[in-house]
Short mmCIF file of C-alpha atoms and ligand atoms in Angstrom, two decimals:
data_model
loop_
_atom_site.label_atom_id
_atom_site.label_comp_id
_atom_site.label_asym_id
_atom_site.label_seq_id
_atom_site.Cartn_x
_atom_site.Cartn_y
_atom_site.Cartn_z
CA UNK R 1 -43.75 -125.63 22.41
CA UNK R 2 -41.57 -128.26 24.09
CA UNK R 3 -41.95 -130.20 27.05
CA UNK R 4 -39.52 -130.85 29.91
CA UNK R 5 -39.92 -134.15 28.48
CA UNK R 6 -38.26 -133.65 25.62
CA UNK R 7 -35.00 -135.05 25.91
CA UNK R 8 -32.08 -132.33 25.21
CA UNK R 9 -29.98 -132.96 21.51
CA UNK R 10 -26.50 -134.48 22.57
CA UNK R 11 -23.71 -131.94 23.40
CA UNK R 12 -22.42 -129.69 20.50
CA UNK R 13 -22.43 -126.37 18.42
CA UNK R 14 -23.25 -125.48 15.19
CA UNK R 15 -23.86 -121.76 13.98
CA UNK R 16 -26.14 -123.29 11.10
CA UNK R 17 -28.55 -125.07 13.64
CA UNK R 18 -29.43 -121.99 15.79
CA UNK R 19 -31.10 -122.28 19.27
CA UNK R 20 -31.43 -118.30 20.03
CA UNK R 21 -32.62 -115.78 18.33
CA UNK R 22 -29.03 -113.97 17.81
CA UNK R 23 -28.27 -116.81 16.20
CA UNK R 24 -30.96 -116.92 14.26
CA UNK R 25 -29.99 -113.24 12.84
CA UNK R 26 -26.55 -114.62 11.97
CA UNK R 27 -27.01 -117.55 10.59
CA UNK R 28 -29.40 -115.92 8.11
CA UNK R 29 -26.39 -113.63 7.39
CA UNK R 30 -24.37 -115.78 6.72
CA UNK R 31 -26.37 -117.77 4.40
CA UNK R 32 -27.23 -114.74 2.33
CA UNK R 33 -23.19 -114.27 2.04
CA UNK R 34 -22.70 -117.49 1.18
CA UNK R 35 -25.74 -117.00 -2.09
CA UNK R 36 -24.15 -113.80 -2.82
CA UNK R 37 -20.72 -115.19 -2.99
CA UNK R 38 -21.58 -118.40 -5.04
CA UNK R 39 -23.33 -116.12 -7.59
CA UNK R 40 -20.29 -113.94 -7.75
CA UNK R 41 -18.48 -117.09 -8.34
CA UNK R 42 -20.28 -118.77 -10.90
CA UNK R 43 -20.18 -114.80 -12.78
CA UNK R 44 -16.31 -114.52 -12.47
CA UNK R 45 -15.96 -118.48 -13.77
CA UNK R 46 -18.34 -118.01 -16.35
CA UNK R 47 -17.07 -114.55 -17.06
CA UNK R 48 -13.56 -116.45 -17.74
CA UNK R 49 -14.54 -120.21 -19.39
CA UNK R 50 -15.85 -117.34 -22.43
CA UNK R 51 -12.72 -115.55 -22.18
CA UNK R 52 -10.30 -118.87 -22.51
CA UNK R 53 -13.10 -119.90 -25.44
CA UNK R 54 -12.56 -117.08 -27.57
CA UNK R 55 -8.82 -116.49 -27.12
CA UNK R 56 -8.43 -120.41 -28.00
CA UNK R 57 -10.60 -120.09 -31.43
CA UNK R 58 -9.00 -116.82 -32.60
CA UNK R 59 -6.62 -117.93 -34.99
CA UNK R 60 -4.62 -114.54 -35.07
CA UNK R 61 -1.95 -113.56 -32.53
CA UNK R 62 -3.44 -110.65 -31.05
CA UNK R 63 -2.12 -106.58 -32.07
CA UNK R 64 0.15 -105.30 -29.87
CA UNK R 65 -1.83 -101.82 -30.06
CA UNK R 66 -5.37 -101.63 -30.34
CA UNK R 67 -7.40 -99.28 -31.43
CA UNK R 68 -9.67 -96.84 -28.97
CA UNK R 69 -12.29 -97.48 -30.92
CA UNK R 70 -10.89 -101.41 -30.03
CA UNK R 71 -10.77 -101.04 -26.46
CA UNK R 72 -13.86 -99.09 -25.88
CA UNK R 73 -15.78 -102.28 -25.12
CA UNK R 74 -13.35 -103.52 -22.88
CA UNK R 75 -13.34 -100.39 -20.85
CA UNK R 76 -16.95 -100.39 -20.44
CA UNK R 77 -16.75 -104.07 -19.22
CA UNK R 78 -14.00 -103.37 -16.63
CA UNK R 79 -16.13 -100.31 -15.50
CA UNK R 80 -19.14 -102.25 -14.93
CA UNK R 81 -17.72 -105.30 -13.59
CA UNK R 82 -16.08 -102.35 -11.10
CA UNK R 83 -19.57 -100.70 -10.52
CA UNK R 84 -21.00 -103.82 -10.02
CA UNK R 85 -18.69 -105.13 -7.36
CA UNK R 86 -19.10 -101.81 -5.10
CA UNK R 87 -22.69 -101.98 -5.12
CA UNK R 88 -22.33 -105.45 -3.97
CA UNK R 89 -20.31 -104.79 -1.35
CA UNK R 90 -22.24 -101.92 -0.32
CA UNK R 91 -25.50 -104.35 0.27
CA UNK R 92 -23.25 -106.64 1.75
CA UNK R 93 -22.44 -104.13 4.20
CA UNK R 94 -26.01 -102.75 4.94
CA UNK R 95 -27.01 -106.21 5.78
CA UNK R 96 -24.24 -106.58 7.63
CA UNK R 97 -25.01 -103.54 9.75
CA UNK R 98 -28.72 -104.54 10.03
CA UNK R 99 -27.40 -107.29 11.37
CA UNK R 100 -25.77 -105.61 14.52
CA UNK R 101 -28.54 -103.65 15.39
CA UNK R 102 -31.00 -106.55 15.32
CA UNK R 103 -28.63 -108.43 17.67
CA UNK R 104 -27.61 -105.64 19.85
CA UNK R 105 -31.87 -104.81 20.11
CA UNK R 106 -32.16 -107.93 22.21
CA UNK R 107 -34.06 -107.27 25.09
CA UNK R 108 -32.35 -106.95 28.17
CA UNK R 109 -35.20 -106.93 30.70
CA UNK R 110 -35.76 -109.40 33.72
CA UNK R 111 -32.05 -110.90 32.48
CA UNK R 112 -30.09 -113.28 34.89
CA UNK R 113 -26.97 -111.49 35.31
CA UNK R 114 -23.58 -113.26 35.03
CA UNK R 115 -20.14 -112.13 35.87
CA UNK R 116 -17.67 -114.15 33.44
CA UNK R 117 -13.94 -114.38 33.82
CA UNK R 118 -11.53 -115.97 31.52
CA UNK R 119 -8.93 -117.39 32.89
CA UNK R 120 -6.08 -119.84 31.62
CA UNK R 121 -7.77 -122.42 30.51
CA UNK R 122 -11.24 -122.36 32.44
CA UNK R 123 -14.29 -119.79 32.50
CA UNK R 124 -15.44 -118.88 35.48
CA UNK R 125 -19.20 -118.10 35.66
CA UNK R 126 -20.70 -116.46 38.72
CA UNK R 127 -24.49 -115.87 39.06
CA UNK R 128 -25.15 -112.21 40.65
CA UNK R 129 -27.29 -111.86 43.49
CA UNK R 130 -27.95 -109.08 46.01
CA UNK R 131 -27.33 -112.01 48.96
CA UNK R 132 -24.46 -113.11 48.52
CA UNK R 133 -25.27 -116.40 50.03
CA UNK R 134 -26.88 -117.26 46.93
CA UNK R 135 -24.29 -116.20 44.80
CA UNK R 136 -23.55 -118.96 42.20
CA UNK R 137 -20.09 -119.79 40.84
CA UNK R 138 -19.19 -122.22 38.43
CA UNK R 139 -16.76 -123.63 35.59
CA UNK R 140 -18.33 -126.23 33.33
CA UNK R 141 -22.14 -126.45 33.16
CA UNK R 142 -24.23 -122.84 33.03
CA UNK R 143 -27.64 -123.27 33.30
CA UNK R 144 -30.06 -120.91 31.88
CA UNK R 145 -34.00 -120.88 31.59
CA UNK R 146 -35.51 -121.38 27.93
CA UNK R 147 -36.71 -117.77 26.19
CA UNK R 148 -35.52 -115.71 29.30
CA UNK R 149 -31.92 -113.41 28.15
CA UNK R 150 -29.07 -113.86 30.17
CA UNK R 151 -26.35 -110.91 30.45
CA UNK R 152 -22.72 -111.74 30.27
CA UNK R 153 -20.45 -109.46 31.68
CA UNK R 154 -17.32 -110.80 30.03
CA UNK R 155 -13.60 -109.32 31.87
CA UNK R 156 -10.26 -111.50 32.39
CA UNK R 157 -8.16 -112.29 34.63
CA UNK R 158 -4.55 -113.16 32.50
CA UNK R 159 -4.83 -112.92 28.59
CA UNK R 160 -7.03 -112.05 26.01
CA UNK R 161 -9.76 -114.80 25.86
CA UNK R 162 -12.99 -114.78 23.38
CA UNK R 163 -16.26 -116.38 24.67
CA UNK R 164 -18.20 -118.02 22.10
CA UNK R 165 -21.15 -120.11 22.06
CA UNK R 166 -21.88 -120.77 18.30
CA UNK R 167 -25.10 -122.10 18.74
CA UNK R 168 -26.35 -119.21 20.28
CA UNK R 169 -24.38 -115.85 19.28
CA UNK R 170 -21.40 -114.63 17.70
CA UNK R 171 -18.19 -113.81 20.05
CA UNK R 172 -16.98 -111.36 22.53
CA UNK R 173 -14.08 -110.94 23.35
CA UNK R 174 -12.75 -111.04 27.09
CA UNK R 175 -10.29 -108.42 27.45
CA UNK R 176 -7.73 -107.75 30.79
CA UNK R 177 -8.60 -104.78 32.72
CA UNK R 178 -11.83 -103.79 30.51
CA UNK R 179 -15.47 -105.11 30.59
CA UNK R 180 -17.78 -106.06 27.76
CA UNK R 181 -21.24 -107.60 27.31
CA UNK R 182 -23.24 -110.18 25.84
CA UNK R 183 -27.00 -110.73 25.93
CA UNK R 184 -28.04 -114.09 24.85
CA UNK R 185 -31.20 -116.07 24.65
CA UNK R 186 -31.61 -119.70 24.33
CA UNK R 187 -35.11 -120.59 22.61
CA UNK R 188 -34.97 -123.72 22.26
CA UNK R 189 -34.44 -126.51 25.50
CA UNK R 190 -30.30 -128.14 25.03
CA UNK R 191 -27.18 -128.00 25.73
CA UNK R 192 -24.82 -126.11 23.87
CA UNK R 193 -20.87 -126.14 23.83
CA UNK R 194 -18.89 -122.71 24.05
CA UNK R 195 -15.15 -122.78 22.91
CA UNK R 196 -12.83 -120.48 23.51
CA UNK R 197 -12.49 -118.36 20.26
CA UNK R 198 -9.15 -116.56 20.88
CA UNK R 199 -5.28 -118.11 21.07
CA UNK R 200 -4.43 -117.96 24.56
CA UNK R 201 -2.08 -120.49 25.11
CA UNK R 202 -1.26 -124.53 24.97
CA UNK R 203 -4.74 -125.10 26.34
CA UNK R 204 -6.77 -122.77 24.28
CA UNK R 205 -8.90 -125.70 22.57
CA UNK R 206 -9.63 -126.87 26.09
CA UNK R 207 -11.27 -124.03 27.07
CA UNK R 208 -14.62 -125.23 27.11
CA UNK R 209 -18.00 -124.83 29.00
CA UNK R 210 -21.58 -125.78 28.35
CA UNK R 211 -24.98 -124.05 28.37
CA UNK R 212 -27.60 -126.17 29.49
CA UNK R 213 -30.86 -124.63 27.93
CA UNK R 214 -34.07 -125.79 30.19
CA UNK R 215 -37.42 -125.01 31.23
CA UNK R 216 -37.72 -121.97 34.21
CA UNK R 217 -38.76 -125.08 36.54
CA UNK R 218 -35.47 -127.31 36.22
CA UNK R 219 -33.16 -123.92 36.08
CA UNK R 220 -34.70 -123.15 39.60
CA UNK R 221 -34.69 -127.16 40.50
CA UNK R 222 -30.73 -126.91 39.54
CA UNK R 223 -30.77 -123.21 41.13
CA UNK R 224 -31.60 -125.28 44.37
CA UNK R 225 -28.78 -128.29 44.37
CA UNK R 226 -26.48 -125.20 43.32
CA UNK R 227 -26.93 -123.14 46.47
CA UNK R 228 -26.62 -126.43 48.84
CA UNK R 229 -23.56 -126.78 50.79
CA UNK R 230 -21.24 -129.71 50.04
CA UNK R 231 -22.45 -132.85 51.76
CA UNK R 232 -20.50 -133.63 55.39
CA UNK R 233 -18.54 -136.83 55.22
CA UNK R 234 -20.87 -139.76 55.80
CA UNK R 235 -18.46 -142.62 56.77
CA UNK R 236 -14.89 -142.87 58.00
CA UNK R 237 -13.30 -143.07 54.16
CA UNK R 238 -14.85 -140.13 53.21
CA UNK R 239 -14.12 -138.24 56.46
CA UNK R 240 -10.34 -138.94 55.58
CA UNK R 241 -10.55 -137.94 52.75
CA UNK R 242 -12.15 -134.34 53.61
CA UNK R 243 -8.60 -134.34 55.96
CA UNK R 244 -6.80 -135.25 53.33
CA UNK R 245 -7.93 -132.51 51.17
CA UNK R 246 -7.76 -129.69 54.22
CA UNK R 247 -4.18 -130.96 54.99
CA UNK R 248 -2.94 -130.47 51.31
CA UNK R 249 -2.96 -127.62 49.30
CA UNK R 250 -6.24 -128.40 47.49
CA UNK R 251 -7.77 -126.02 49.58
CA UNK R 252 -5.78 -123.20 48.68
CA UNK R 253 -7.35 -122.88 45.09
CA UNK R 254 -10.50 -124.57 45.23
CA UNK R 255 -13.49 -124.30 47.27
CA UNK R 256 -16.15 -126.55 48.80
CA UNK R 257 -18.64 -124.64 49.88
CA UNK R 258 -19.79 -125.33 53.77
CA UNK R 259 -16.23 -125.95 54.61
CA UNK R 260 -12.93 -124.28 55.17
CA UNK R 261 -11.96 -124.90 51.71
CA UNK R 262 -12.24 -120.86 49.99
CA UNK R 263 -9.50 -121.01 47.49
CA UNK R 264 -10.49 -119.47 44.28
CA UNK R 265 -7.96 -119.92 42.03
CA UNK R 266 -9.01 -123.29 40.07
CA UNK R 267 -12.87 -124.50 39.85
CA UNK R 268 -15.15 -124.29 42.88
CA UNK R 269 -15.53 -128.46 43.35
CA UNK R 270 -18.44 -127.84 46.05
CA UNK R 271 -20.45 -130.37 43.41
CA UNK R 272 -17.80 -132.15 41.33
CA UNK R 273 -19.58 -135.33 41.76
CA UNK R 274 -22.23 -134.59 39.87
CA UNK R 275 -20.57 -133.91 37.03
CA UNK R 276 -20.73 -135.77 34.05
CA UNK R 277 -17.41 -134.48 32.54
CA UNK R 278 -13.33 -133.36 34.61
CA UNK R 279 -11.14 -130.83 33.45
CA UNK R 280 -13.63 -128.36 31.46
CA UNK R 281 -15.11 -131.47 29.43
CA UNK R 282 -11.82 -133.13 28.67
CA UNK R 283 -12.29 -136.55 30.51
CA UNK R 284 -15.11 -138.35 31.86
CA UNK R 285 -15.69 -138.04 35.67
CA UNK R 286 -14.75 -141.31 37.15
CA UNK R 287 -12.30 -142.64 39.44
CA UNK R 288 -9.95 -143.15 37.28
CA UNK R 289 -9.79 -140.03 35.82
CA UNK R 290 -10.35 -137.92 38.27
CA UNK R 291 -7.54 -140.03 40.40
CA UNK R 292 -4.76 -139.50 37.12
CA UNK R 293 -5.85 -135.88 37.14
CA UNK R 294 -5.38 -135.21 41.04
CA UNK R 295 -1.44 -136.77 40.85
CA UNK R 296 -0.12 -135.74 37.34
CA UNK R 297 -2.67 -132.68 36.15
CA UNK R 298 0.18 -132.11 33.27
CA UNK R 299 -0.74 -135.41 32.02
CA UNK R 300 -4.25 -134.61 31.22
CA UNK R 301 -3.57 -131.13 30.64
CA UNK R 302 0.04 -129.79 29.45
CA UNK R 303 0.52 -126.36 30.88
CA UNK R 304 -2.08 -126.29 33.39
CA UNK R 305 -1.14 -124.58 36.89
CA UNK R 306 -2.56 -126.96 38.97
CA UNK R 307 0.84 -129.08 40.64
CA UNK R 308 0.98 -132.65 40.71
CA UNK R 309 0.02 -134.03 43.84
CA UNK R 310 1.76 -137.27 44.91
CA UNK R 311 0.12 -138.62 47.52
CA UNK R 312 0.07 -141.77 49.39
CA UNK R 313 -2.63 -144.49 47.83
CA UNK R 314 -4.45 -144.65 50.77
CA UNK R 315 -5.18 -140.87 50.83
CA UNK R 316 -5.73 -141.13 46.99
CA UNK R 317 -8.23 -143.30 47.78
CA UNK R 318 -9.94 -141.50 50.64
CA UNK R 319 -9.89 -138.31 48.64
CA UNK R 320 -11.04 -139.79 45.43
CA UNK R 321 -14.28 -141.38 47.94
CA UNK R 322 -14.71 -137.49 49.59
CA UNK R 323 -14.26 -135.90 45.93
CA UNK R 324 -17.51 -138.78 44.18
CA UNK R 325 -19.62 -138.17 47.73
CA UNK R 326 -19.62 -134.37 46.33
CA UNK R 327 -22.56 -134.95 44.57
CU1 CUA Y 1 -8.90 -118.76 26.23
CU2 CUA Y 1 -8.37 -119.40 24.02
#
């Protein structure tokens, strides 16, 4: 059992350290492959070291025509080496097929429910709800309760995209005009990286998110500090820089929920403060970055369709103060 005490591994994926029980199936897939295919390997290399042996000790250049009676052996040795190699492949693809049904049995019942889109070069996740007041969306951190599944509905909004979170299943691909799913299941308490597993452009390796793994009382905790408005302006600075960011075109692609802000073309930023990580994990969330990002996004991140904004320092500064109050 763990504890909410237990303090979550660092961020990261590995298919060979699985946290769900998907993963589980395929990891023990692919480490049966991998037996399979060293055995096959050592065979064939063995199979040939005893080949180069004997042709190197026989002293006479070989006949041009054998025999049958010659070649009979050889015959039988391709045939079985040939018999041998289908059955293989035939396990191989029984336990390959066991495979998929064990992951596609996952239980689908009392499953949060989240609508995924891919887009160029963010996912955006939105928690279903019937109210929808209490309709979640974000672009960076999904949080999901330990042992409970979690259905992805997976569509896109530009190119083909393929969501992938090693530690915890294989991938699915995110396909324009057509929907897919994915039930997953974290079982163990973390936070796990998802990549991007399709080519989709100059950004594709930037197309990150994470799933933060926890127990049913922090998901509702972070359920909570999701659903909360943005904070009003507490002091002058911040005030101007709430103006700032109504007067510009910020609020034409982003929202900040509890204001006027609805744009929903580029990450909701309702709680950017809080965040530990800008720009789907690329760069740490300070000042600094978060100021280079706002005036030269094509620095940070070549390609991206967010414009550079050049604006005066002072409202750099005020909107940099509004943006960190965001918290
Ligand atoms: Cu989206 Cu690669």
């Amino acid at each position: 059992m763990t504890s909410l005490l237990d303090p979550p591994p660092e961020l990261g994926h590995d298919s060979l350290a699985p946290a769900g029980v998907q993963a589980v199936h395929i990891a023990s897939l692919l480490t049966d492959y991998f037996w399979i295919s060293a055995l096959v390997f050592v065979l064939v290399m063995g199979a040939f070291v005893i080949a180069l042996v004997r042709r190197g000790s026989a002293d006479e250049p070989e006949k041009t025509e054998a025999s049958p009676e010659a070649l009979r052996p050889k015959r039988r040795a391709v045939a079985g080496a040939t018999a041998v190699t289908a059955v293989m492949l035939v396990i191989m693809l029984v336990m390959s097929v066991v495979t998929g049904h064990a992951l596609a049995a996952i239980s689908k019942q009392d499953a949060i429910q989240i609508e995924v889109t891919g887009r160029k070069w963010w996912w955006q996740f939105e928690y279903a709800d019937a109210d929808p007041s209490k309709i979640i969306t974000t672009s960076w951190e999904v949080h999901v309760p330990v042992g409970r599944p979690v259905e992805l509905t997976l569509k896109s909004a530009d190119v083909i995209h393929s969501f992938w979170v090693p530690s915890l299943d294989g991938k699915r691909d995110a396909i324009p005009g057509k929907r897919s799913t994915l039930v997953l299941r974290a079982d163990r308490p973390g936070r796990y990286e998802g990549q991007c597993a399709e080519f989709c452009g100059t950004q594709h390796a930037n197309m990150r998110f994470v799933i933060v793994a926890e127990s049913q009382e922090a998901y509702d905790a972070w359920r909570m500090r999701a659903l909360t408005p943005a904070r009003a302006p507490a002091d002058p600075l911040t005030q101007k820089g709430q103006d700032v960011f109504m007067k510009s075109r910020c609020q034409v692609c982003h929202t900040i929920a509890g204001t006027d802000a609805r744009g929903a073309v580029g990450p909701p930023l309702t709680h950017v403060g809080s965040q530990k990580r800008l720009v789907q994990g690329t760069v740490p969330n300070d000042r600094g970055h978060l100021g280079g990002w706002i005036v030269d996004p094509n620095g940070i991140k070549p390609g991206v369709a967010m414009p550079a904004n050049p604006l005066a320092p002072e409202d750099l500064q005020a909107l940099l103060a509004y943006l960190g109050s965001l918290q």
